[in-house]
PDB file of C-alpha atoms and ligand atoms in Angstrom:
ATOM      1  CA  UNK R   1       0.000   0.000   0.000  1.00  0.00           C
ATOM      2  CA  UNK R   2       1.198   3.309  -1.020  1.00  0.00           C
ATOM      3  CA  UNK R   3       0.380   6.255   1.007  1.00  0.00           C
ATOM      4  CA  UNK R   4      -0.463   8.545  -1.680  1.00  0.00           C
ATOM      5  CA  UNK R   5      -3.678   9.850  -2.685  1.00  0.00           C
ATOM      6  CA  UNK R   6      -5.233   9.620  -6.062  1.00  0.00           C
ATOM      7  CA  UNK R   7      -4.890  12.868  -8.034  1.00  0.00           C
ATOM      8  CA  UNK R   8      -8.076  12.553  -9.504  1.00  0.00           C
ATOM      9  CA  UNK R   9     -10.450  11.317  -6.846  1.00  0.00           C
ATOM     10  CA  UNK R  10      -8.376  11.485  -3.644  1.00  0.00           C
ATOM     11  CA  UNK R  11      -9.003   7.803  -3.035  1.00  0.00           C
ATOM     12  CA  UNK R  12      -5.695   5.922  -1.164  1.00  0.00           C
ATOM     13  CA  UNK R  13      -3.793   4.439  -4.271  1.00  0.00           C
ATOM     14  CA  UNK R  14      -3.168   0.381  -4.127  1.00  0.00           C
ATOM     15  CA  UNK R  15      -0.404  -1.603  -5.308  1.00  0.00           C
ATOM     16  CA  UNK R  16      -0.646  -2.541  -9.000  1.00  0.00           C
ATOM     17  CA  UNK R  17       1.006  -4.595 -11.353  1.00  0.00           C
ATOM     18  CA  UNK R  18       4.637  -4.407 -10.426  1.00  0.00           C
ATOM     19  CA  UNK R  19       6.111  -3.022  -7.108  1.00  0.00           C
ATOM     20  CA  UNK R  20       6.426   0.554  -8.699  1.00  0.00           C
ATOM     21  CA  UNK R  21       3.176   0.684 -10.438  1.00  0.00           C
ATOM     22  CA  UNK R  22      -0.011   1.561  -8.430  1.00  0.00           C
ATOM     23  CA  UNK R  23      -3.987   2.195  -9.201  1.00  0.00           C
ATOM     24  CA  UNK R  24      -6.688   3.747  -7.984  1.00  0.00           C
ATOM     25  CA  UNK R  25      -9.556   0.670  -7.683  1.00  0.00           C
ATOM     26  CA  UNK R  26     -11.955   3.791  -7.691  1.00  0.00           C
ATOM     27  CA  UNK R  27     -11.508   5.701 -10.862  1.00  0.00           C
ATOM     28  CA  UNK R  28      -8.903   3.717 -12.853  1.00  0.00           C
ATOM     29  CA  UNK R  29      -5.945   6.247 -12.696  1.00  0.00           C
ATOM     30  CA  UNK R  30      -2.566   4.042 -12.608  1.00  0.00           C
ATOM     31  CA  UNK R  31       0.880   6.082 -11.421  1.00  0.00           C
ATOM     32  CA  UNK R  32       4.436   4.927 -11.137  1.00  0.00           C
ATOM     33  CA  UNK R  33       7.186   5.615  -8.918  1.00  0.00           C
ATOM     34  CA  UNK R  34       9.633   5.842 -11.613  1.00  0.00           C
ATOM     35  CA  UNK R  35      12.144   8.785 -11.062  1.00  0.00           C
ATOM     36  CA  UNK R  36      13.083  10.600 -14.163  1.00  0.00           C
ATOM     37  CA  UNK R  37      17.100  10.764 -15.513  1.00  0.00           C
ATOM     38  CA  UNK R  38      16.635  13.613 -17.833  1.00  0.00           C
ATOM     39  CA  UNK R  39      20.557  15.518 -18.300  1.00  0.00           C
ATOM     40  CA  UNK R  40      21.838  12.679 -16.189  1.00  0.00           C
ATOM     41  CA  UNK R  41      22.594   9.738 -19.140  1.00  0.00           C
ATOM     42  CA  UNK R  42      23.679  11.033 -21.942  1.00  0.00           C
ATOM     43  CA  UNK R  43      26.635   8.680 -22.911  1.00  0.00           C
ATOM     44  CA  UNK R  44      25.704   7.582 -26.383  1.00  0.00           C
ATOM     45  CA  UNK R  45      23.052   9.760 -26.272  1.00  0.00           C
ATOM     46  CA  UNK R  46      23.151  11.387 -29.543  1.00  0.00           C
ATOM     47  CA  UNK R  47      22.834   7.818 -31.858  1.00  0.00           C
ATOM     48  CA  UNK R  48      19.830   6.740 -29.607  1.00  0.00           C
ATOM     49  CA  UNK R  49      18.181  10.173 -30.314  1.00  0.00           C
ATOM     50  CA  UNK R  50      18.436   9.768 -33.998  1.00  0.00           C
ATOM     51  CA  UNK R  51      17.318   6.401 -34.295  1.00  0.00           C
ATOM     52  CA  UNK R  52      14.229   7.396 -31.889  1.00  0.00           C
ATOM     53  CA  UNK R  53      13.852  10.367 -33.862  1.00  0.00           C
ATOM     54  CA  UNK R  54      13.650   8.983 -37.617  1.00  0.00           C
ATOM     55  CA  UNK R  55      11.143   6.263 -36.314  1.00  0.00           C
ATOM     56  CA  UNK R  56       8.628   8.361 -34.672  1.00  0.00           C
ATOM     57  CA  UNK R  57       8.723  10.984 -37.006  1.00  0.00           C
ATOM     58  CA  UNK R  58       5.811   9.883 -39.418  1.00  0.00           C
ATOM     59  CA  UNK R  59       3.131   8.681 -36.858  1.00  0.00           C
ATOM     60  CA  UNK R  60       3.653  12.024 -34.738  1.00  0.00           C
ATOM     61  CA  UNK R  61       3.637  14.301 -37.730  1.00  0.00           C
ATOM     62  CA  UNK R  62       0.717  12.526 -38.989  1.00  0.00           C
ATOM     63  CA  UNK R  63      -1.218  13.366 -35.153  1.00  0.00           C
ATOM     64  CA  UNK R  64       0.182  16.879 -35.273  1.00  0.00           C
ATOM     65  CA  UNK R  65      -1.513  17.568 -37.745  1.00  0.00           C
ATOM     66  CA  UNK R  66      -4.958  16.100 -36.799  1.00  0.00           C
ATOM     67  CA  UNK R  67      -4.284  17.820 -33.418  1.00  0.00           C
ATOM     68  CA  UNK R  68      -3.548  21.759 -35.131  1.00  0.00           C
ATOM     69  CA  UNK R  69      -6.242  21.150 -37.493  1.00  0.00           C
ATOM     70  CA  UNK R  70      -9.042  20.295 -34.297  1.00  0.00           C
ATOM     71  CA  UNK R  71      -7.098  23.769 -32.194  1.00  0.00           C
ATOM     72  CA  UNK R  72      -7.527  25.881 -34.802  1.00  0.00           C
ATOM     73  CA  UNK R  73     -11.291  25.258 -35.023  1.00  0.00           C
ATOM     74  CA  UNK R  74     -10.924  27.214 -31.981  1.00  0.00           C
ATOM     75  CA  UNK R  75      -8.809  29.817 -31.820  1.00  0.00           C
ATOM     76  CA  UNK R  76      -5.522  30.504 -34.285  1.00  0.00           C
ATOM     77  CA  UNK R  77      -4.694  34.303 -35.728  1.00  0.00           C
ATOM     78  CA  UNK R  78      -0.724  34.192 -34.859  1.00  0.00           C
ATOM     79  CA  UNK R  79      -2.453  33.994 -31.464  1.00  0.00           C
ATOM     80  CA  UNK R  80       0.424  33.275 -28.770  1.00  0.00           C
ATOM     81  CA  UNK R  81       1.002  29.283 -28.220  1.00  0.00           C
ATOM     82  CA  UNK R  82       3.786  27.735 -25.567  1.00  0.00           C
ATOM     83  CA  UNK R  83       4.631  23.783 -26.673  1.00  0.00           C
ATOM     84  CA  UNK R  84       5.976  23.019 -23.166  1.00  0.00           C
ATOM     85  CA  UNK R  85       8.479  19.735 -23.884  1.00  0.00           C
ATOM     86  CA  UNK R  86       8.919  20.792 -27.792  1.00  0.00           C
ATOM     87  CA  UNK R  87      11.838  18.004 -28.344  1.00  0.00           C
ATOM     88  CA  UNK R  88      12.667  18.111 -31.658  1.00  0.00           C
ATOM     89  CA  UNK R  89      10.391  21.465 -32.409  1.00  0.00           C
ATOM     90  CA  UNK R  90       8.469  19.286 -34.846  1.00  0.00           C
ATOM     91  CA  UNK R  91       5.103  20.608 -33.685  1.00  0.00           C
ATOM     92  CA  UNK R  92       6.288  23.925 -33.277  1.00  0.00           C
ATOM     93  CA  UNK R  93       7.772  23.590 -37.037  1.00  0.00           C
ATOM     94  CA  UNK R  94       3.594  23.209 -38.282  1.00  0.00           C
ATOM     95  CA  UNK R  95       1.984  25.583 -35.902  1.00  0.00           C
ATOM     96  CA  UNK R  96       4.540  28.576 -36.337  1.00  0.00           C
ATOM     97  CA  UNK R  97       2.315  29.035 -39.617  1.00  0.00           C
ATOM     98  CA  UNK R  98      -0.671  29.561 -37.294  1.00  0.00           C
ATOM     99  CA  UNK R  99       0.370  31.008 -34.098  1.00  0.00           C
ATOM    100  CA  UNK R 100       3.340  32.966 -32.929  1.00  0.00           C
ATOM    101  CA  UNK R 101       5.058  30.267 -31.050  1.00  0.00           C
ATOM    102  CA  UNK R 102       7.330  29.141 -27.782  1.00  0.00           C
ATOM    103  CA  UNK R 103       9.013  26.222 -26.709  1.00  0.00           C
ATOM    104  CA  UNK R 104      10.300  24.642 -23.848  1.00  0.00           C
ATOM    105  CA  UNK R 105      12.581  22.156 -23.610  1.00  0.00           C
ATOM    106  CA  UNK R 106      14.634  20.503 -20.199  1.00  0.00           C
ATOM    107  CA  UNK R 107      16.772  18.203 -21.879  1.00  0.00           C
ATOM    108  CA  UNK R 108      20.121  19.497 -22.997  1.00  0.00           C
ATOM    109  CA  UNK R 109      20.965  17.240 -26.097  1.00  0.00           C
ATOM    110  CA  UNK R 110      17.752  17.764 -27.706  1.00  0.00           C
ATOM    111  CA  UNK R 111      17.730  21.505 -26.636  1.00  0.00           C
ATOM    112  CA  UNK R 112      21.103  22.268 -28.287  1.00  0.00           C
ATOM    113  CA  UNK R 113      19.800  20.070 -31.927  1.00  0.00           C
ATOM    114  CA  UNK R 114      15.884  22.132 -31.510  1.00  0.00           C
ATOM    115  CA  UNK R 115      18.113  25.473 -31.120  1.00  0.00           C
ATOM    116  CA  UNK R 116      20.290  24.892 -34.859  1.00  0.00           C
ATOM    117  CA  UNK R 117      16.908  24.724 -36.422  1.00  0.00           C
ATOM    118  CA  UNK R 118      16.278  28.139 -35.415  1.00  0.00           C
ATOM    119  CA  UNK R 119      12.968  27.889 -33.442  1.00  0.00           C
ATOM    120  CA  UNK R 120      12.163  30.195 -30.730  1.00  0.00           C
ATOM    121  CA  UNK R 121      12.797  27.425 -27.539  1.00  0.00           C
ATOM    122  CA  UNK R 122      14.007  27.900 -24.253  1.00  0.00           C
ATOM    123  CA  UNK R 123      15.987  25.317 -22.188  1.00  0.00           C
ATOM    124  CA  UNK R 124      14.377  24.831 -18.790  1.00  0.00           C
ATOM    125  CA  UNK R 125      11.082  23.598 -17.328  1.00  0.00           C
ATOM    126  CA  UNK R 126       7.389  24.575 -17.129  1.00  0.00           C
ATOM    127  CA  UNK R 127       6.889  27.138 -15.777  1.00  0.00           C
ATOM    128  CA  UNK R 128      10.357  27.688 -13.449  1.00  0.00           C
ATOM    129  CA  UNK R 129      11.435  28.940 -17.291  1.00  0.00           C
ATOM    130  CA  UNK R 130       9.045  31.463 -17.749  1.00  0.00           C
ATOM    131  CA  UNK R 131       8.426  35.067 -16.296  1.00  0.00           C
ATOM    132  CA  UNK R 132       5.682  35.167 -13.653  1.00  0.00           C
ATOM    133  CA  UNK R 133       3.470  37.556 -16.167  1.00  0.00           C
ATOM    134  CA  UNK R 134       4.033  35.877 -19.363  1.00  0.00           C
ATOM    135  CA  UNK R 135       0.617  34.636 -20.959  1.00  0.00           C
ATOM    136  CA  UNK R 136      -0.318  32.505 -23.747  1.00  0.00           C
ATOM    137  CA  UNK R 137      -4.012  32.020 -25.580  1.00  0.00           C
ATOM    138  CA  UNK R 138      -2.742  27.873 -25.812  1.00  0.00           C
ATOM    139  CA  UNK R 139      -0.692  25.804 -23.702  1.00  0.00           C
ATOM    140  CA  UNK R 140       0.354  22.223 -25.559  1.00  0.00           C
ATOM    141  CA  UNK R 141       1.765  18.920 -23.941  1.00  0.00           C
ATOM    142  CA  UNK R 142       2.481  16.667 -26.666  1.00  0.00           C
ATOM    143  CA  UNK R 143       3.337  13.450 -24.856  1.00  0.00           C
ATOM    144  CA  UNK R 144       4.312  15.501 -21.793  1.00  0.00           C
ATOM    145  CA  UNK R 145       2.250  15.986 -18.865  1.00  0.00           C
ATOM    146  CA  UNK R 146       2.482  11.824 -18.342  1.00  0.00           C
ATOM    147  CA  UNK R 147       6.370  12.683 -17.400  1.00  0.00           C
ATOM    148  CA  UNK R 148       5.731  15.288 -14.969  1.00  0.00           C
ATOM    149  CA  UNK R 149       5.270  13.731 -11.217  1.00  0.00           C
ATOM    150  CA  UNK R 150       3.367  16.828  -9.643  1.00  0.00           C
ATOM    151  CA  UNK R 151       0.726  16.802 -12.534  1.00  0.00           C
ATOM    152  CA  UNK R 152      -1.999  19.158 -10.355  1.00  0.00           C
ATOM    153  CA  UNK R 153       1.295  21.972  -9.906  1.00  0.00           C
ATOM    154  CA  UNK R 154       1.419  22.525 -13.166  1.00  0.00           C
ATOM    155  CA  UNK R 155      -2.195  22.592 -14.202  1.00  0.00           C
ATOM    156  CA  UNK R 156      -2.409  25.003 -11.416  1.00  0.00           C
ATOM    157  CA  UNK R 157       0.606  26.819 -13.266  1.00  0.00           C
ATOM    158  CA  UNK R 158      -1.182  26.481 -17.242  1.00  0.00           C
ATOM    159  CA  UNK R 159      -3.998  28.206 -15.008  1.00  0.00           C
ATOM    160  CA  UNK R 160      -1.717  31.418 -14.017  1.00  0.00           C
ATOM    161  CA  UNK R 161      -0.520  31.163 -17.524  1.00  0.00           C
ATOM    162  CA  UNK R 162      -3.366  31.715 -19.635  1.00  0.00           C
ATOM    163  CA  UNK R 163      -5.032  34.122 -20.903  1.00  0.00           C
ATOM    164  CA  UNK R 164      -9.270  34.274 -20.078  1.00  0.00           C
ATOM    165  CA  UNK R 165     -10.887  31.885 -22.309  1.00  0.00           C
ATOM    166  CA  UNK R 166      -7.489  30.147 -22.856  1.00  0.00           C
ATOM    167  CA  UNK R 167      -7.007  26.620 -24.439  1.00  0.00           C
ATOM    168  CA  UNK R 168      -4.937  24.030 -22.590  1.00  0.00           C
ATOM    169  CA  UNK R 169      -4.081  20.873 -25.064  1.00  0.00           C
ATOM    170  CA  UNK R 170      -2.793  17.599 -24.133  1.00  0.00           C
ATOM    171  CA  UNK R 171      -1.933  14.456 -25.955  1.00  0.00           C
ATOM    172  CA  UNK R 172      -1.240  11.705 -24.309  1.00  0.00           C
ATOM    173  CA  UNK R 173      -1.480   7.947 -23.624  1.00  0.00           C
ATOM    174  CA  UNK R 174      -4.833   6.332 -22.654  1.00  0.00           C
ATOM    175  CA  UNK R 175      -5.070   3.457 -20.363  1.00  0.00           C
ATOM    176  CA  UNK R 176      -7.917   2.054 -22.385  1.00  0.00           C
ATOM    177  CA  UNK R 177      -6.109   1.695 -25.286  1.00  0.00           C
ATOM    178  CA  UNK R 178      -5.255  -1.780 -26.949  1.00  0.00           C
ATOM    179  CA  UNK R 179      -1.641  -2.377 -26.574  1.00  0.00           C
ATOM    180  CA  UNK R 180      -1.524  -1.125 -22.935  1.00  0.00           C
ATOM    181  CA  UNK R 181      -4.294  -3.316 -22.028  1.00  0.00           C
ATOM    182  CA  UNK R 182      -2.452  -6.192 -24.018  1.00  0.00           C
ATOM    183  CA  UNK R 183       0.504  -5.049 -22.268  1.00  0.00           C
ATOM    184  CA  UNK R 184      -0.713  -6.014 -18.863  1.00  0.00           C
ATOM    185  CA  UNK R 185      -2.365  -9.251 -20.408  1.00  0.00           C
ATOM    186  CA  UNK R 186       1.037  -9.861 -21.452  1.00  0.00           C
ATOM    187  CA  UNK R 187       2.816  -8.541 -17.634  1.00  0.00           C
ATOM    188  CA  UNK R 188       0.660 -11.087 -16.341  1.00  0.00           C
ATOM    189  CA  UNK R 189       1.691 -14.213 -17.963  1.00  0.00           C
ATOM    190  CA  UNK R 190       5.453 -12.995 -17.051  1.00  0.00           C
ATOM    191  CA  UNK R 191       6.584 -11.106 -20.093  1.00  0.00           C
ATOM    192  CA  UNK R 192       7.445  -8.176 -18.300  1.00  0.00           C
ATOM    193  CA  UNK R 193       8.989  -6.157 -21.312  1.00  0.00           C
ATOM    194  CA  UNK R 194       6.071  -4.905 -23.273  1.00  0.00           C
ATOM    195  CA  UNK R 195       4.503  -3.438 -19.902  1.00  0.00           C
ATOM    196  CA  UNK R 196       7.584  -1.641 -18.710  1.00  0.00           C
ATOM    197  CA  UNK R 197       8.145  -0.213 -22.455  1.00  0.00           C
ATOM    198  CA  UNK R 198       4.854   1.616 -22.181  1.00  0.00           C
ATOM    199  CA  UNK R 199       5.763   2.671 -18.849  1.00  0.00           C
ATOM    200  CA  UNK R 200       9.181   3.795 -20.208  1.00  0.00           C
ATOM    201  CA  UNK R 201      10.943   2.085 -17.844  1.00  0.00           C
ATOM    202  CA  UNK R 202      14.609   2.860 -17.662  1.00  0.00           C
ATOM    203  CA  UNK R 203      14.219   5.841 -20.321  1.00  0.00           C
ATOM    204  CA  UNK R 204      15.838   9.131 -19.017  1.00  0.00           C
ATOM    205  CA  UNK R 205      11.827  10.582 -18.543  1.00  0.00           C
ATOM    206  CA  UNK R 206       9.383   6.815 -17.810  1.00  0.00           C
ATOM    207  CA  UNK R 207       5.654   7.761 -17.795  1.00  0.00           C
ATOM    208  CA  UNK R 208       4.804   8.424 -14.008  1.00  0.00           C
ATOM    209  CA  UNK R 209       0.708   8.865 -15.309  1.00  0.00           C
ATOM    210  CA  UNK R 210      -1.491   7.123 -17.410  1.00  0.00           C
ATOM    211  CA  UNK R 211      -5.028   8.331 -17.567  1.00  0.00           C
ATOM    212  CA  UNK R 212      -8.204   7.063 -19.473  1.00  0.00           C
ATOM    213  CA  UNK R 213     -10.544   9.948 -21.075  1.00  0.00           C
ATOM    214  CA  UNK R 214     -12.733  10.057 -18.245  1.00  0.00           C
ATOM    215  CA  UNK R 215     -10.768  10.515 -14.893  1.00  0.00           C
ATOM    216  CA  UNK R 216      -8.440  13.193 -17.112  1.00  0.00           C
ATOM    217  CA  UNK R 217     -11.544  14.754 -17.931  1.00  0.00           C
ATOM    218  CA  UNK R 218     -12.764  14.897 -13.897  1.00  0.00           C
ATOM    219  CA  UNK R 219      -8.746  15.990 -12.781  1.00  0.00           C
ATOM    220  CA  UNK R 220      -9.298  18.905 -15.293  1.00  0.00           C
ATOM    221  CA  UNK R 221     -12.393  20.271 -14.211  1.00  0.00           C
ATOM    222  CA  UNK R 222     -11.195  20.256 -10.553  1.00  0.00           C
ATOM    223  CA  UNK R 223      -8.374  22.433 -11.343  1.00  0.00           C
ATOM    224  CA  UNK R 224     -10.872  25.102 -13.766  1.00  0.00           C
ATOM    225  CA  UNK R 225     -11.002  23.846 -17.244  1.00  0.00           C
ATOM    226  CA  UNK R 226     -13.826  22.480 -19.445  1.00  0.00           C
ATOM    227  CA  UNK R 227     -13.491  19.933 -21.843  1.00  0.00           C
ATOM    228  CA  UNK R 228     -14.123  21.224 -25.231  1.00  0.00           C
ATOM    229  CA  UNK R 229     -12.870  18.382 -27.648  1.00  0.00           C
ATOM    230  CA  UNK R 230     -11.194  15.305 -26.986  1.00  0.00           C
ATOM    231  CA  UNK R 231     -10.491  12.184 -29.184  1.00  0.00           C
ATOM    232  CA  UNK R 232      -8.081   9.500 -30.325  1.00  0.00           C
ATOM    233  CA  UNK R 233      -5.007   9.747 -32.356  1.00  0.00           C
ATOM    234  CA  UNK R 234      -2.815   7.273 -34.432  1.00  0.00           C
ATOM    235  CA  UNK R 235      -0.330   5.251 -32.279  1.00  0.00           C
ATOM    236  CA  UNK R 236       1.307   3.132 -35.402  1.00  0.00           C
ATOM    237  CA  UNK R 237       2.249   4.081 -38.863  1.00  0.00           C
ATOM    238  CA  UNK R 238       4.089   1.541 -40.664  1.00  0.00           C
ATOM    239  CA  UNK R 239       6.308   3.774 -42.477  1.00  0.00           C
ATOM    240  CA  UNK R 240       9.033   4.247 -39.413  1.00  0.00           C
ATOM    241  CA  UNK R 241       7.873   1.474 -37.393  1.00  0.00           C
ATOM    242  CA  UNK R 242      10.919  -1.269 -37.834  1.00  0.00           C
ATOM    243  CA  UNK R 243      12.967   1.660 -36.779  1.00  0.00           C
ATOM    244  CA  UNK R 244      10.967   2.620 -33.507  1.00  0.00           C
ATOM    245  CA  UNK R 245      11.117  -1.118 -33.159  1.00  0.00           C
ATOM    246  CA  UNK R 246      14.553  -1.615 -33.916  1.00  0.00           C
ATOM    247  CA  UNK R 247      15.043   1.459 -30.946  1.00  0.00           C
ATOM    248  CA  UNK R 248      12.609  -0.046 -28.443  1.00  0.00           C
ATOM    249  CA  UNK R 249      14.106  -3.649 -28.265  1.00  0.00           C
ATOM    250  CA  UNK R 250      17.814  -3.059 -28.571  1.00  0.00           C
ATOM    251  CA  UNK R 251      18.649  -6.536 -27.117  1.00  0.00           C
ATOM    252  CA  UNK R 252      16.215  -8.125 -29.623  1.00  0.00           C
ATOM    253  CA  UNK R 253      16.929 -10.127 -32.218  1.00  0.00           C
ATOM    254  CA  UNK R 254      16.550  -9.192 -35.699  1.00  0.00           C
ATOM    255  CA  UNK R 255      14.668 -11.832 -36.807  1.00  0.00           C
ATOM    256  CA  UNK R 256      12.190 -11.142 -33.549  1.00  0.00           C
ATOM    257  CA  UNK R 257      11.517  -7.618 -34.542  1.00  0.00           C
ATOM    258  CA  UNK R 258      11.173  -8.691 -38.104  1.00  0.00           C
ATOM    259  CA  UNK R 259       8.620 -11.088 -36.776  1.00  0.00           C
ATOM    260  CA  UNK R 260       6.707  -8.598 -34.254  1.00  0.00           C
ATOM    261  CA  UNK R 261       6.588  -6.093 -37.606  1.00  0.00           C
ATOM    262  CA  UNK R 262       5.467  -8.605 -39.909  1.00  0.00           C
ATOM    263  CA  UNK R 263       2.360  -9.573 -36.992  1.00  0.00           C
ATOM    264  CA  UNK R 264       1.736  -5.820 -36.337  1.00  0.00           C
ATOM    265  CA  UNK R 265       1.687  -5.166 -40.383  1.00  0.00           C
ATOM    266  CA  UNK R 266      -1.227  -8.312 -40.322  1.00  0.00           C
ATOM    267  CA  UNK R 267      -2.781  -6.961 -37.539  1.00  0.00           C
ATOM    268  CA  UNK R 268      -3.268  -3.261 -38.968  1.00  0.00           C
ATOM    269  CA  UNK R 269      -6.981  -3.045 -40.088  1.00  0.00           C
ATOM    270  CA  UNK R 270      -7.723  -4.327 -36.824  1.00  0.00           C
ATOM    271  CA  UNK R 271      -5.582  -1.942 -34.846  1.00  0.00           C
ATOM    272  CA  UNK R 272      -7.177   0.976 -36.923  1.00  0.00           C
ATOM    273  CA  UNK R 273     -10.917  -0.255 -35.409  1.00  0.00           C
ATOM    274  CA  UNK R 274      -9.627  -0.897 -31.753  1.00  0.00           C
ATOM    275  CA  UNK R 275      -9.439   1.955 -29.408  1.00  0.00           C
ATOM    276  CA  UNK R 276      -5.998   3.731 -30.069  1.00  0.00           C
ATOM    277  CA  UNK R 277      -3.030   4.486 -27.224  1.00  0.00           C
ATOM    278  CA  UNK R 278      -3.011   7.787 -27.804  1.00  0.00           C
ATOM    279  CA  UNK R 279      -5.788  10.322 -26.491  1.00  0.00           C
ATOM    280  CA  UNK R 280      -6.301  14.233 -26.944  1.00  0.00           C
ATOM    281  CA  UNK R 281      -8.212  16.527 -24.924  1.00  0.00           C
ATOM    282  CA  UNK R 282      -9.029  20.274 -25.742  1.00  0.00           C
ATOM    283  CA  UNK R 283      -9.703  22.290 -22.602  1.00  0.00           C
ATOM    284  CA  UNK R 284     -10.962  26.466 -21.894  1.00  0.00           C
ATOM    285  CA  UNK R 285      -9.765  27.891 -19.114  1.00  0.00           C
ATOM    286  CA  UNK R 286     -12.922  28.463 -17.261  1.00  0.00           C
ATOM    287  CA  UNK R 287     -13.819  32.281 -16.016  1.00  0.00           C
TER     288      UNK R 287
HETATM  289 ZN1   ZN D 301      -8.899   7.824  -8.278  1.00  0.00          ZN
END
């Protein structure tokens, strides 16, 4: 038993599938104790990042997209928009077009490659980096907010940092998706490695969250903003996937990942009717 409450509905938080994984039997909201390594691993760093980087590039540009597209039904006119955990500035890259954009970014490597593209970016974290009056008509986490331990801090903070009537976006992954719930089917029969890959374990920033649509939606209201969209977006594009593979398994062997690829390419039209791992939720600042 962990003495922590849950986040979402204060309920005492129980042990869970592994002896740093906990849930909340009330409203299904699962945490970790991982502790993040962010600026603390970087031997070999920079060949990791690029094979991380050309493998998830087509599935996330393909969501960014989707995800502009559904914010600018609400608001755009070079309007001011802060991408807090920009990485490789590839959302900021589509929505400079639209808005007049910021990024943040805490870890160093990626920082210093984001900065040669020439992308306004600062290095730091929400909101230590920013000035105490700055304010922004959207806030973004893409793939973010599941890192950050104190989540209800720094809604609290997008809250001080907003304009009235402000949007706060995040993407991020859903608990009822299909491969984490396979990933626990899996966790329980003893194959430990799919569950603790989409927990991040042992990455320098593991998930410490994960969230389903409706207990995100409950934690957002109690800290003032109303759900205004929300949705799924793609978790797997083939194009770029033996690569992310090929990055997530490094002790695999080729022939395994050729195999898991080959099952995943089969199991597509499925995949594309189940729910996805990936969920989005447009929020307003309420008044
Ligand atoms: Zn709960």
């Amino acid at each position: 038993m962990l003495d922590k409450a849950c986040p979402v509905c204060k309920s005492v938080m129980t042990a869970g599938n592994e002896p740093w994984h906990f849930v909340c039997k009330r409203c299904h909201y699962e945490m970790a104790t991982l502790l993040p390594t962010i600026n603390k691993t970087d031997l070999h760093r920079p060949l990791d990042e690029f094979s991380r980087e050309s493998g998830l590039r087509t599935v996330r540009n393909i969501n960014f997209k989707t995800l502009l597209n559904r914010i600018c039904t609400f608001t755009s006119n070079h309007h001011k928009l802060l991408d807090v955990g920009c990485a490789h500035g590839w959302f900021l890259e589509l929505a400079k077009n639209h808005f007049d954009v910021l990024g943040i970014e805490p870890d160093q490597t990626i920082f210093k490659q984001t900065l040669k593209l020439g992308l306004p970016i600062r290095m730091g974290y929400f909101p230590q980096i920013l000035s105490t009056d700055e304010k922004f008509d959207v806030i973004v986490f893409n793939d973010v907010i599941e890192h950050i331990p104190d989540i209800q801090s720094v809604l609290s903070a997008c809250n001080d940092h907003l304009k009235d009537d402000g949007l706060l976006v995040l993407n991020l992954p859903d608990s009822n998706g299909v491969f984490y719930r396979l990933s626990k089917i899996f966790n329980f029969i003893g194959m430990k490695g799919f569950f603790e890959r989409m927990w991040q374990v042992g990455m320098p920033s593991p998930h410490i969250h994960y969230f389903n649509q409706k207990n995100l939606g409950i934690l957002l209201a109690s800290q003032g903003f109303e759900v205004k969209d929300k949705g799924r977006l793609e978790t797997l594009s083939l194009d770029g996937l033996y690569t992310r593979l090929t990055y997530a398994n490094k002790k695999t062997r080729p022939i395994v990942t050729s195999l898991i690829y080959c099952l995943i390419f089969i199991a597509m039209p499925l995949l594309k009717i189940l729910p996805s791992d990936i969920a989005y939720v447009i929020t307003q600042k309420k008044k």
